[in-house]
Coordinates of C-alpha atoms in Angstrom, one line a residue:
X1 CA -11.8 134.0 74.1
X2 CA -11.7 132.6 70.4
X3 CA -9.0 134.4 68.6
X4 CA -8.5 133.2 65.0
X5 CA -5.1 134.4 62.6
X6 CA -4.6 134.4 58.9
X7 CA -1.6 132.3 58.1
X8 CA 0.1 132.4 54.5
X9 CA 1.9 136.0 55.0
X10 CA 0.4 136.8 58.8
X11 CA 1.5 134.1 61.1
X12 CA 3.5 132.2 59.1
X13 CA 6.5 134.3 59.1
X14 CA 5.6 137.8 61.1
X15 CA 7.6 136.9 64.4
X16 CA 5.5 139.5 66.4
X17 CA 2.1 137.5 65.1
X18 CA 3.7 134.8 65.9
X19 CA 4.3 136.2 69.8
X20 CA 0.6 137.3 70.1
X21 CA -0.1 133.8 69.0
X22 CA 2.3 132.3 71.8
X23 CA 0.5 134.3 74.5
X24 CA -3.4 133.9 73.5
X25 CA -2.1 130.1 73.8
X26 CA -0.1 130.4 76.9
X27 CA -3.3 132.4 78.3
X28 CA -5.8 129.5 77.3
X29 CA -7.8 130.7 74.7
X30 CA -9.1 128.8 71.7
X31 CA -6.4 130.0 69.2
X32 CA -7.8 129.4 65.4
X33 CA -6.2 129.7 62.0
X34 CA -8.0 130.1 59.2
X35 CA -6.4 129.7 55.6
X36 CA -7.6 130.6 52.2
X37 CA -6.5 127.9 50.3
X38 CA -7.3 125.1 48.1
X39 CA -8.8 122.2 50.3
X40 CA -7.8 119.7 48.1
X41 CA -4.1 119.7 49.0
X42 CA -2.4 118.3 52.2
X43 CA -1.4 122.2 53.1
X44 CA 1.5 119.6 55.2
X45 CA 3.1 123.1 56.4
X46 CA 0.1 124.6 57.7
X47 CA -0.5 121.5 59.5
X48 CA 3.0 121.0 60.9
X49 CA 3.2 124.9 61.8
X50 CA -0.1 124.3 64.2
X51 CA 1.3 121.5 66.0
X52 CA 4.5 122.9 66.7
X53 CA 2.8 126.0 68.3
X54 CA 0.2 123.8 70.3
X55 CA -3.2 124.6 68.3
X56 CA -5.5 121.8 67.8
X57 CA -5.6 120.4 64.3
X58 CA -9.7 120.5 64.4
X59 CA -8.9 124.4 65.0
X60 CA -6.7 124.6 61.8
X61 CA -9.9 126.0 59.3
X62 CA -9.1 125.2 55.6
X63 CA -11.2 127.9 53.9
X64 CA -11.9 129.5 50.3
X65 CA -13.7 132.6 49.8
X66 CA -14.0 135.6 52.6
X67 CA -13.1 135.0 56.3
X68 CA -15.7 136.8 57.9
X69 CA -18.1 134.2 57.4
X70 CA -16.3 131.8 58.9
X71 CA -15.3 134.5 62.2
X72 CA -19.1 134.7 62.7
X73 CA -19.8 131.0 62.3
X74 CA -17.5 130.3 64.9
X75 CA -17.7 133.1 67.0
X76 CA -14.4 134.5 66.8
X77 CA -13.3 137.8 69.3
X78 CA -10.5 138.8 67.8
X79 CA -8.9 138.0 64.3
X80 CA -5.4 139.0 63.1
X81 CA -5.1 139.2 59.2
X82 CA -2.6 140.8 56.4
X83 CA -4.8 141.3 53.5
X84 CA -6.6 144.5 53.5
X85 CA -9.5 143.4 51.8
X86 CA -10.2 140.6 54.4
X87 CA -10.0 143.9 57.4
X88 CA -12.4 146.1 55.3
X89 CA -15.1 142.8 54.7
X90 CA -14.7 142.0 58.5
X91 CA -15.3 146.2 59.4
X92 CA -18.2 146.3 57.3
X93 CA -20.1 143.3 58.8
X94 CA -18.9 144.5 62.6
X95 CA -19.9 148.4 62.3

């Protein structure tokens, strides 16, 4: 499966996140993240967060706008997010 998590205020620091994360990995799915942010900065800490939980770098998505476009470009199954707003967008395009 292709399992994508916001970062800033999801994975970053929700230990539990963080665990699912750990076990979609340890399982051998295609773990994602996808960040709202601006792409012209490094983003150093997202970067250095991915390595040190094993997901590719090409699978580290610098993004800006909704992330349910980006879910159905790359064919995400499951996505783990914080912001309420992102949940509703991705509900409404799913049901």
């Amino acid at each position: 499966m292709r399992i994508s998590f916001d970062y800033d205020n999801c994975l970053e620091h929700n230990k539990y996140v963080q665990l699912m994360c750990k076990m979609f990995l340890s399982a051998g799915h295609d773990v994602f993240i996808l960040a709202n942010r601006n792409p012209e900065h490094k983003n150093l800490d997202l970067f250095s967060f991915a390595k040190s939980f094993g997901i590719k770098e090409e699978n580290v998505l610098i993004i800006q706008g909704f992330k349910v476009h980006y879910i159905m470009e790359y064919n995400m199954d499951i996505h783990f997010d914080d912001s309420f707003d992102e949940v509703v967008a991705i509900n409404d395009f799913y049901n």
